[in-house]
CSV table of C-alpha atoms in Angstrom, one decimal:
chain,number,residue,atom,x,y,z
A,1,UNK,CA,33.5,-11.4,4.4
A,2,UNK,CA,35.2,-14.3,6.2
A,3,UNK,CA,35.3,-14.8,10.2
A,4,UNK,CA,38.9,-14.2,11.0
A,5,UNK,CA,38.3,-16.0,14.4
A,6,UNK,CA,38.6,-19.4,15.6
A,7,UNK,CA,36.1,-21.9,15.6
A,8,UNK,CA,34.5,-22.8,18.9
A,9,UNK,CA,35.2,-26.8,20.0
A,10,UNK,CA,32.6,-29.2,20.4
A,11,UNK,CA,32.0,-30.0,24.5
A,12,UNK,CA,29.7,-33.3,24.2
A,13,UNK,CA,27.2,-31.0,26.1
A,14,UNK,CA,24.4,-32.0,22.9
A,15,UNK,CA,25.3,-35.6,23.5
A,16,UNK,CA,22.0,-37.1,23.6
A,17,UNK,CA,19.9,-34.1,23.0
A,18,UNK,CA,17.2,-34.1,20.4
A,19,UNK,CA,17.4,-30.8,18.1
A,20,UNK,CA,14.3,-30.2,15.2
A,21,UNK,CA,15.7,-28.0,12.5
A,22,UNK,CA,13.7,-27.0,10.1
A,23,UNK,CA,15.8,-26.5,6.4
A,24,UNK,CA,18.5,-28.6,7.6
A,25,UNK,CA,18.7,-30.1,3.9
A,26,UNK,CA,22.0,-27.8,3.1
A,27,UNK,CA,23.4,-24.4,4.3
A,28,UNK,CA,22.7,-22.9,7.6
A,29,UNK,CA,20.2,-25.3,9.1
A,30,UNK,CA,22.9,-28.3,7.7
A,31,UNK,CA,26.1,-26.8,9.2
A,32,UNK,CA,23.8,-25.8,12.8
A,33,UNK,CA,23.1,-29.9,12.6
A,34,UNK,CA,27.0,-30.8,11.9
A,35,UNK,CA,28.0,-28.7,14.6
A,36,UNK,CA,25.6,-30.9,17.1
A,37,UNK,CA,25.9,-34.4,15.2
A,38,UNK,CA,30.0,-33.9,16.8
A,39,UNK,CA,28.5,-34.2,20.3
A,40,UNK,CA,26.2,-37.2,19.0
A,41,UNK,CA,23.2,-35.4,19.0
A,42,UNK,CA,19.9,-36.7,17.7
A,43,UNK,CA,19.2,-34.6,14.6
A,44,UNK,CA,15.7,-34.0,13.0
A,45,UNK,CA,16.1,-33.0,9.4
A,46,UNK,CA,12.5,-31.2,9.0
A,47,UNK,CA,13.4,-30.0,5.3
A,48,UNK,CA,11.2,-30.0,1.8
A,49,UNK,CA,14.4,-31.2,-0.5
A,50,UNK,CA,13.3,-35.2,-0.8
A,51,UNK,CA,14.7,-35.3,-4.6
A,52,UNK,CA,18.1,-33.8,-6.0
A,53,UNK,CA,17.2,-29.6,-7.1
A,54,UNK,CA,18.2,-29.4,-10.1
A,55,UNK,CA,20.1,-26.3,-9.2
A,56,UNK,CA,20.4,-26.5,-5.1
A,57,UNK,CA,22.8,-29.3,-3.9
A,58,UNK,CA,21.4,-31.7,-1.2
A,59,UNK,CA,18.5,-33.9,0.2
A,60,UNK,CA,17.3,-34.1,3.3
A,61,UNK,CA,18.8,-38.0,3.1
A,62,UNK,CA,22.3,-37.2,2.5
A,63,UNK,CA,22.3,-34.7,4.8
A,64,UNK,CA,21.2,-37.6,7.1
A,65,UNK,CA,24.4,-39.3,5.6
A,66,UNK,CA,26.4,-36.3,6.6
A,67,UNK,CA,25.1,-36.1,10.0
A,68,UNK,CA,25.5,-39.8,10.9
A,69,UNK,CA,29.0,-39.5,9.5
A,70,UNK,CA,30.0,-36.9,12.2
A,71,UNK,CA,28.4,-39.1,14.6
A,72,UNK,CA,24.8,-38.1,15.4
A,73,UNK,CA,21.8,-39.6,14.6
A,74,UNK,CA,19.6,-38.6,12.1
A,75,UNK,CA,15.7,-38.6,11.0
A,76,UNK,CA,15.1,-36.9,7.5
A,77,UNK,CA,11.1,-35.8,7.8
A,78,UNK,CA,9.5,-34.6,4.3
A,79,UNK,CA,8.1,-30.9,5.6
A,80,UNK,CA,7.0,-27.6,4.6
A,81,UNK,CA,6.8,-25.1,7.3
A,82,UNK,CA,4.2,-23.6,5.1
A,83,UNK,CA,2.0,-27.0,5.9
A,84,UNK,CA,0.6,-27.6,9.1
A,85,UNK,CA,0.1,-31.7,8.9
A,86,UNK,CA,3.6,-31.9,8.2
A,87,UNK,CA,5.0,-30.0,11.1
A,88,UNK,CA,3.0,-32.4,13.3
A,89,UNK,CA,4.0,-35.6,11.6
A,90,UNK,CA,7.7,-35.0,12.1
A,91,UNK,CA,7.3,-33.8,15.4
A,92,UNK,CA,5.5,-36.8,16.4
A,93,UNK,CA,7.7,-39.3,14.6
A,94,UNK,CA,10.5,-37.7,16.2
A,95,UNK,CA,9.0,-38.1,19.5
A,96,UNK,CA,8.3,-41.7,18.8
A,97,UNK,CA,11.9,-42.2,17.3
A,98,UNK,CA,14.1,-40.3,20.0
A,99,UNK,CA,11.4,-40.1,23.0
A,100,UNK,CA,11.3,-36.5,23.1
A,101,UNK,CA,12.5,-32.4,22.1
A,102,UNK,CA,15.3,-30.7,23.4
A,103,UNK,CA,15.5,-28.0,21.1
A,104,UNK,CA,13.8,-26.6,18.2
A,105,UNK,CA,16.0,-24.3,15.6
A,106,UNK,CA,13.9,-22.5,13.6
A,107,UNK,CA,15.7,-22.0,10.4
A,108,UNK,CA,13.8,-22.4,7.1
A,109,UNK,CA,13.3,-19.1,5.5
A,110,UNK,CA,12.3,-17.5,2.2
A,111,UNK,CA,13.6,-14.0,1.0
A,112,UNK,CA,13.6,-12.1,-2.2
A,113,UNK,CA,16.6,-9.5,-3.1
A,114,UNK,CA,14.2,-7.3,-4.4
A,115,UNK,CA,12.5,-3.5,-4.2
A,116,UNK,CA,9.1,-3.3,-2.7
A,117,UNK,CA,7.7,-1.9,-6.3
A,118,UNK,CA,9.2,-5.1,-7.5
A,119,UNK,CA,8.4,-7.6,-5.1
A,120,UNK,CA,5.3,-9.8,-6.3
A,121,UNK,CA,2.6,-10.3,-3.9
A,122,UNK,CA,3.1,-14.2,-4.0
A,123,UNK,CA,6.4,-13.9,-3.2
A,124,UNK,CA,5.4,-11.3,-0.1
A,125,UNK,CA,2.9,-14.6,0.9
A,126,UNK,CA,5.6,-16.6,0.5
A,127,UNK,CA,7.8,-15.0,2.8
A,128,UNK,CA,4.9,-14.4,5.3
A,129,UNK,CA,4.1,-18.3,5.3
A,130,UNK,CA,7.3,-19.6,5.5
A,131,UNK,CA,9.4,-17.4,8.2
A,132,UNK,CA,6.4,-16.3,10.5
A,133,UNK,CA,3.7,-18.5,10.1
A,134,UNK,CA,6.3,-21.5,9.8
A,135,UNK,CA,7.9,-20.6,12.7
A,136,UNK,CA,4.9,-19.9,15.1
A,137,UNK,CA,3.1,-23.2,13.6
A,138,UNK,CA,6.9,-25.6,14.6
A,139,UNK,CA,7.4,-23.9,17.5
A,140,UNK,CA,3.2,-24.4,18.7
A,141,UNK,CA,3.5,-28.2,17.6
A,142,UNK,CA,7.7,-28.7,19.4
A,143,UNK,CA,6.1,-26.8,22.6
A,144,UNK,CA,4.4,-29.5,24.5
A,145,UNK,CA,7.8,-32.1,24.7
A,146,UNK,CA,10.1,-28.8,24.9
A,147,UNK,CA,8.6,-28.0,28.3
A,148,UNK,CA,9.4,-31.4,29.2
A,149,UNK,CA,13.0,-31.4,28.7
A,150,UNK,CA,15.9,-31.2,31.0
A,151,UNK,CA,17.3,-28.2,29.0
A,152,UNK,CA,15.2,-26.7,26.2
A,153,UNK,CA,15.5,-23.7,23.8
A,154,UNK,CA,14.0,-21.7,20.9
A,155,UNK,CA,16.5,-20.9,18.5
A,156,UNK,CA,15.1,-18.5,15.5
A,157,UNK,CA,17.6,-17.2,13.0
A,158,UNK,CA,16.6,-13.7,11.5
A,159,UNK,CA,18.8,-11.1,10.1
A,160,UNK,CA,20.0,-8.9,13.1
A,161,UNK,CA,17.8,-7.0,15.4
A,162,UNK,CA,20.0,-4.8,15.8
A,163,UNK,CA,19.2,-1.9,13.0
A,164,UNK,CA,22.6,-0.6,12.9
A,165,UNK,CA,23.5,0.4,9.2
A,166,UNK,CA,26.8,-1.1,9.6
A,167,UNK,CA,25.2,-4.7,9.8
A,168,UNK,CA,23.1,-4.4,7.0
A,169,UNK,CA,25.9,-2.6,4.8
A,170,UNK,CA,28.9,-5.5,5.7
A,171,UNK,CA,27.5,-8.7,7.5
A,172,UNK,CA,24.2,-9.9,6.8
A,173,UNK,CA,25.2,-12.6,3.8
A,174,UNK,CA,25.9,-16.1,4.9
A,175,UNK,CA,27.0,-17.9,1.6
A,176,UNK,CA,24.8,-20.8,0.8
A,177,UNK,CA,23.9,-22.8,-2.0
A,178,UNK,CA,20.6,-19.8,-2.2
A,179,UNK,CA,22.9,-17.4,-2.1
A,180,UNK,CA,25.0,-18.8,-5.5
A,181,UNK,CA,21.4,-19.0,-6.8
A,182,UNK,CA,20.2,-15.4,-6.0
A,183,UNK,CA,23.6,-13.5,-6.2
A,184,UNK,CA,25.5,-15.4,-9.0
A,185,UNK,CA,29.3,-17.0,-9.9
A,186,UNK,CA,31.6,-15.1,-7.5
A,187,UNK,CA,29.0,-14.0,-4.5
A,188,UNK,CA,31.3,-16.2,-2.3
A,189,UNK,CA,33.6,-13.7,-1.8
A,190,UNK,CA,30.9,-11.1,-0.3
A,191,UNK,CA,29.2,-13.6,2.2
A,192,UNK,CA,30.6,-15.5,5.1
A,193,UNK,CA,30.4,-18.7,5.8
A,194,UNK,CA,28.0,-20.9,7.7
A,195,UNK,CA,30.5,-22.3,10.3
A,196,UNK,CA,30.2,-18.8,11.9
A,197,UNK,CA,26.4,-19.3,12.3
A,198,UNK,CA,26.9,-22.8,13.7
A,199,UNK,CA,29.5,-21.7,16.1
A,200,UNK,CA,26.4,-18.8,17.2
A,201,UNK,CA,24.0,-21.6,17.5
A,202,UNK,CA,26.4,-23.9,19.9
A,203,UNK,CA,27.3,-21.1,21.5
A,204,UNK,CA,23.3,-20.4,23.2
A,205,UNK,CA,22.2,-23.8,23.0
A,206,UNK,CA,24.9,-25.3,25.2
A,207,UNK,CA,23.6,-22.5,27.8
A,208,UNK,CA,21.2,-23.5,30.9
A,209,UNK,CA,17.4,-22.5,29.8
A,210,UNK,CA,18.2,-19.6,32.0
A,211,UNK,CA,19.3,-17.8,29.0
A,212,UNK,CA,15.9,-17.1,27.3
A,213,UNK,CA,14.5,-14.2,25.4
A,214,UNK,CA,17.9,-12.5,24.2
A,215,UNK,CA,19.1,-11.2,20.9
A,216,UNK,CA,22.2,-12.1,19.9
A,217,UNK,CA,24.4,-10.9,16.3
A,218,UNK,CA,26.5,-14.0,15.6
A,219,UNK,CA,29.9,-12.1,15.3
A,220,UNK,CA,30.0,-11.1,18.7
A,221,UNK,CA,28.3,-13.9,20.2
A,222,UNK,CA,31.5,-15.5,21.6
A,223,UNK,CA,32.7,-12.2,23.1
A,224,UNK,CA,29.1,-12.1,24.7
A,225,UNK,CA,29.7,-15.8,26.0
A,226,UNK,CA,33.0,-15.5,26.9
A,227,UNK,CA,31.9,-12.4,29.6
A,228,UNK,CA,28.4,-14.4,30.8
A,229,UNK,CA,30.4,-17.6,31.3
A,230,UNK,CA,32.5,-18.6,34.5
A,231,UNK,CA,34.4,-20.5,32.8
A,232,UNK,CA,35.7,-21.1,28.9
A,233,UNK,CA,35.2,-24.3,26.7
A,234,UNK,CA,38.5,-23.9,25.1
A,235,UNK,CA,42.1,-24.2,27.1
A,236,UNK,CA,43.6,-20.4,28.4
A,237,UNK,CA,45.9,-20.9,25.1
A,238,UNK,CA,42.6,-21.6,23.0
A,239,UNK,CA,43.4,-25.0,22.5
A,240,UNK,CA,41.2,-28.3,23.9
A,241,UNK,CA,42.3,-29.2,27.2
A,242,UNK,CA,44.8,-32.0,27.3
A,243,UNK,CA,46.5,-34.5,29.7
A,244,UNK,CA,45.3,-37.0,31.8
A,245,UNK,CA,42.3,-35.0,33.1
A,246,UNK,CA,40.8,-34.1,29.7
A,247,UNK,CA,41.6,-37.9,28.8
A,248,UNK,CA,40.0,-39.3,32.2
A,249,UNK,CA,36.8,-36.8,31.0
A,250,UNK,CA,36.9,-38.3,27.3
A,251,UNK,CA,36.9,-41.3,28.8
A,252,UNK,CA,33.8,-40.6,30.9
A,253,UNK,CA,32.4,-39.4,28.3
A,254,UNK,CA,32.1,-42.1,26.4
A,255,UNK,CA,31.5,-44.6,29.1
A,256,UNK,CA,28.1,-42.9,30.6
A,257,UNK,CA,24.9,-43.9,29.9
A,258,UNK,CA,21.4,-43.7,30.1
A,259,UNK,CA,21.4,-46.8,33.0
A,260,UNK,CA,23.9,-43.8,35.0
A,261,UNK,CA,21.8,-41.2,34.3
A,262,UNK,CA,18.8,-43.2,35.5
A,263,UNK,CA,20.2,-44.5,38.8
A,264,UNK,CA,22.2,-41.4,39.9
A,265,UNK,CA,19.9,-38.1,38.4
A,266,UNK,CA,22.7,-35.8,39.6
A,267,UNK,CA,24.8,-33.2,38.2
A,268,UNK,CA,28.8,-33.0,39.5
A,269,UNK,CA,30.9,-29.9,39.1
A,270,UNK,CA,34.6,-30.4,40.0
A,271,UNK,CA,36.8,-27.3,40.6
A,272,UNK,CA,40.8,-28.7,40.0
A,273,UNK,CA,43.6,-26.8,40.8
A,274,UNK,CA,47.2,-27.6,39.3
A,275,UNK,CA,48.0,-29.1,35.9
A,276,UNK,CA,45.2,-29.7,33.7
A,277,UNK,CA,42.8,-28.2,36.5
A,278,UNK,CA,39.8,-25.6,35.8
A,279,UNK,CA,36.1,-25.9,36.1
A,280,UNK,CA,34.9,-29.8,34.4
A,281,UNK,CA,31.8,-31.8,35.2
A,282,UNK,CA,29.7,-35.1,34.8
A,283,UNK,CA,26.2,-34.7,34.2
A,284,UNK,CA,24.3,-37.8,35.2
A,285,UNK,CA,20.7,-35.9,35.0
A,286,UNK,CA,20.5,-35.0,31.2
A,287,UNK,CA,19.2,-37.6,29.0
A,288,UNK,CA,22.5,-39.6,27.5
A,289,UNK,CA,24.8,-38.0,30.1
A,290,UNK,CA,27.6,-36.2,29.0
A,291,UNK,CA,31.0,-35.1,30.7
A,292,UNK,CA,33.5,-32.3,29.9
A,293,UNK,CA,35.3,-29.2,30.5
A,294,UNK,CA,33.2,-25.8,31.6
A,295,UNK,CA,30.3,-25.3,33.8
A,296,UNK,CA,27.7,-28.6,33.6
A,297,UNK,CA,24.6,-27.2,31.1
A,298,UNK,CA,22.3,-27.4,34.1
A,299,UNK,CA,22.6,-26.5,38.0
A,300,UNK,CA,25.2,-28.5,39.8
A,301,UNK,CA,24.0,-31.0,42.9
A,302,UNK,CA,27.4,-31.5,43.9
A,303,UNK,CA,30.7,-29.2,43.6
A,304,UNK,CA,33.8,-31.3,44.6
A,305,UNK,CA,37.1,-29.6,45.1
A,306,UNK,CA,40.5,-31.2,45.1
A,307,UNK,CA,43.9,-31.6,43.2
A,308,UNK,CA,43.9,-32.5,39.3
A,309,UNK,CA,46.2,-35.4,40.4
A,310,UNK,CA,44.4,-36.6,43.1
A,311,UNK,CA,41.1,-36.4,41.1
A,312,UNK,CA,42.9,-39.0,38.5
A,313,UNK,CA,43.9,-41.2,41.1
A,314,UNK,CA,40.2,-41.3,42.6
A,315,UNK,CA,38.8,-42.0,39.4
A,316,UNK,CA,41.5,-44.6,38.3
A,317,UNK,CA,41.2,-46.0,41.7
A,318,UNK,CA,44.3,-45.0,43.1
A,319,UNK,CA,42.5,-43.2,45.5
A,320,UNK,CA,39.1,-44.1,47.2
A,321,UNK,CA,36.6,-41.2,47.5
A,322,UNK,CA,35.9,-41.7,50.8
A,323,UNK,CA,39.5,-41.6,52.2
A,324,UNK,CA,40.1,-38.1,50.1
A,325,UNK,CA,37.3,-36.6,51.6
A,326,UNK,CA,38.1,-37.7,55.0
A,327,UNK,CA,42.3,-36.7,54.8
A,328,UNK,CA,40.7,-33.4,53.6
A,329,UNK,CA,42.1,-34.0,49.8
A,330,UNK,CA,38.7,-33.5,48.3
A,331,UNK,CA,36.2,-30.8,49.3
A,332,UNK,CA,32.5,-31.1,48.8
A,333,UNK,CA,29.9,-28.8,48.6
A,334,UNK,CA,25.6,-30.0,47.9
A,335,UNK,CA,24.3,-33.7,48.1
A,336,UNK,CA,26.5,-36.0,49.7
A,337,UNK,CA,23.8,-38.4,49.2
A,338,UNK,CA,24.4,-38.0,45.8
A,339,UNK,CA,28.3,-37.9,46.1
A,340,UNK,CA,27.9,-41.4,47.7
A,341,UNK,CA,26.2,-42.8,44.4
A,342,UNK,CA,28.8,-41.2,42.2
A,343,UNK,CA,31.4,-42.8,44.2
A,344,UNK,CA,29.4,-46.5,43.3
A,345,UNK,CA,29.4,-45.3,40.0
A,346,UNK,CA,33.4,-44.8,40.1
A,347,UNK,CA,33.6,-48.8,40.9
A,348,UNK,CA,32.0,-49.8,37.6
A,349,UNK,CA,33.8,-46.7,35.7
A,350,UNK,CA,37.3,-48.1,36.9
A,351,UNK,CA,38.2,-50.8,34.4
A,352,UNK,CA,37.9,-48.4,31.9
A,353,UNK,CA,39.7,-45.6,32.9
C-alpha cells in the first residue's frame, strides 16, 4: 500500500547535525539518511554491507556516494550491531571525524516470516542479537556525546506498538530490497515505500528533545505533528514558502556559520505579519547554524516582531535595527543583549543578501 500524502519538505533544521544510523547501507536506514543528507547533515553509515550482496543492492560506500550527492556528509563504518568492538569503533571515529552525536537511529534489524514451530533457534538468536542487544549495545556506546548535544534523540524503528489488528493486517510492510528477497517478484505492490518512514523520522527528529519517550505509527505522524506544532513547515497551500522572505532565509541559510554560532550562542524567532509572514527563525546556538521557516528546533532567546517588508529591509540594510525598534516597527521580546549581537551580525550578512 502506497502513502497517498505529500511528502514533508526539508527545513535545514539537520544542517550540521551528526545522525549514527545503523543499516543505512540500503532501504529504511538509507532513505532516513537521504532525508537528512538534504539539510547537509553529517551521516554515519554504521552498516555490515562493505562488498556488493550478491542478491541485496548496495554498500555502505555508495550509499556514502548517495548521501554526499544530496549534500550531506558521509562516514561508511564496517559494523555489526551484533559485535560490540565495532559499535565503539564507529562511534569513536565519528566522534573524531564530526566532533560529536546528535542523534542515533537505531535501525538495523533481522526478522523471519515464519511460524514459531518453524522458526529455528539460530534464527530466534539472531533476531535477539541484532534488534535488542544491537540496539541497547549503540545506544550505551552513542550515550555519553548524545547527552552532550544541543538537541539529541533516540530514534528506534519497530513495527507499531500499537496492537491494533488493522496495522498488522494492512501496514506493516515497508518494501526494501529484504523484502524482494523474503516476499518475492511482485511484493512491491503490498508494501509501501520507505520515503514514508523517512518523512516519520524528520518529522520527530527536527523536534526540541522535549519530545522524548513517545510512540509514534508513521502514517499518522504528520497529523500528530501538525496538532503538537505552533506552526507548519510547509506554506498554508502546502507548498515551500516563497518570496523575498523565504529567499532572505535561504540566503541566511547558507551564509551562517560555525564563527556565528560561536560568537553570538543565541536562538532568534521572528513572528511576520503580511506577505510571506508566519513564524521563521535563525539559530545561532546549534552547531552549523541553520535558518528557516517554523519554530527554531530549540528554545528561542529572542522573539522579534515586525512587518515581512520591514524585516527585508533590515536585513538588506534598508532599515537599521536599531531605528525599527525605536519607531516602534520591530517588537522584541528576551535578550536584547543578544538582539544587539544579531544586529552586528546583520552588518557582515549584508553584502550577501
Amino acid at each position: 500500500m502506497q502513502s497517498t500524502e505529500t511528502h514533508i519538505p526539508s527545513s535545514g533544521r539537520l544542517a550540521g547535525c551528526t545522525l549514527f544510523i545503523t543499516g543505512a547501507s540500503r532501504g529504511i536506514g538509507k532513505a532516513i539518511a537521504l532525508k537528512a543528507a538534504k539539510d547537509g547533515a553529517n551521516i554515519v553509515i554504521a552498516a555490515k554491507t562493505a562488498e556488493p550482496h550478491p542478491t541485496l543492492p548496495g554498500t555502505i560506500y555508495t550509499a556514502a556516494e548517495e548521501i554526499e550527492a544530496a549534500g550531506g556528509k558521509a562516514l561508511p563504518c564496517i559494523v555489526n550491531v551484533r559485535e560490540e568492538q565495532q559499535i565503539i569503533s564507529a562511534v569513536e571515529k565519528a566522534v573524531k571525524t564530526f566532533g560529536g552525536i546528535d542523534i542515533l537511529v537505531n535501525n538495523a534489524s533481522a526478522i523471519s516470516l515464519t511460524g514459531t514451530l518453524e522458526t529455528a533457534t539460530k534464527k530466534v538468536n539472531l533476531m535477539m542479537d541484532v534488534n535488542v542487544r544491537g540496539t541497547y549495545l549503540t545506544s550505551k556506546a552513542c550515550l555519553p556525546y548524545l547527552r552532550k548535544s544541543k538537541n539529541p534523540h533516540i530514534l528506534n524503528l519497530s513495527p507499531p506498538m500499537n496492537l491494533n489488528p488493522m496495522w498488522f493486517k494492512n501496514h506493516c510492510a515497508i518494501h526494501t530490497a529484504a523484502m524482494d528477497m523474503l516476499g518475492g517478484a511482485g511484493i512491491e505492490k503490498q508494501c509501501r515505500k520507505t520515503d514514508i518512514l523517512a518523512d516519520a523520522a524528520y518529522c520527530i527528529l527536527t523536534k526540541p528533545k522535549t519530545f522524548t519517550g513517545n510512540f509514534i505509527i508513521d502514517e499518522v505522524c504528520k497529523r500528530i505533528f501538525k496538532k503538537l506544532s505552533g506552526s507548519q513547515q510547509e506554506g498554508a497551500d502546502g507548498a515551500k514558502p516563497s518570496g523575498p522572505v523565504a529567499e532572505t532565509f535561504r540566503v541566511i541559510q547558507g551564509a551562517v556559520n560555525e564563527e556565528h554560532v560561536r560568537s553570538t550562542q543565541g536562538v532568534f524567532q521572528f513572528e511576520l505579519s503580511g506577505d510571506g509572514g508566519g513564524t521563521w527563525y535563525i539559530d545561532l546556538k546549534s552547531k552549523g547554524g541553520s535558518a528557516g521557516f517554523g519554530k527554531p528546533p530549540v528554545a528561542a532567546d529572542v522573539v522579534m516582531s515586525m512587518s515581512s517588508t520591514d524585516f527585508v529591509k533590515m536585513f538588506t540594510g534598508k532599515l537599521k535595527p536599531t531605528l525599527a525598534f525605536m519607531s516602534g516597527k520591530l517588537r522584541i521580546k528576551g535578550n536584547m543583549a543578544l538582539a544587539m549581537k544579531l544586529e552586528k551580525m546583520l552588518s557582515q550578512l549584508n553584502a550577501k543578501l
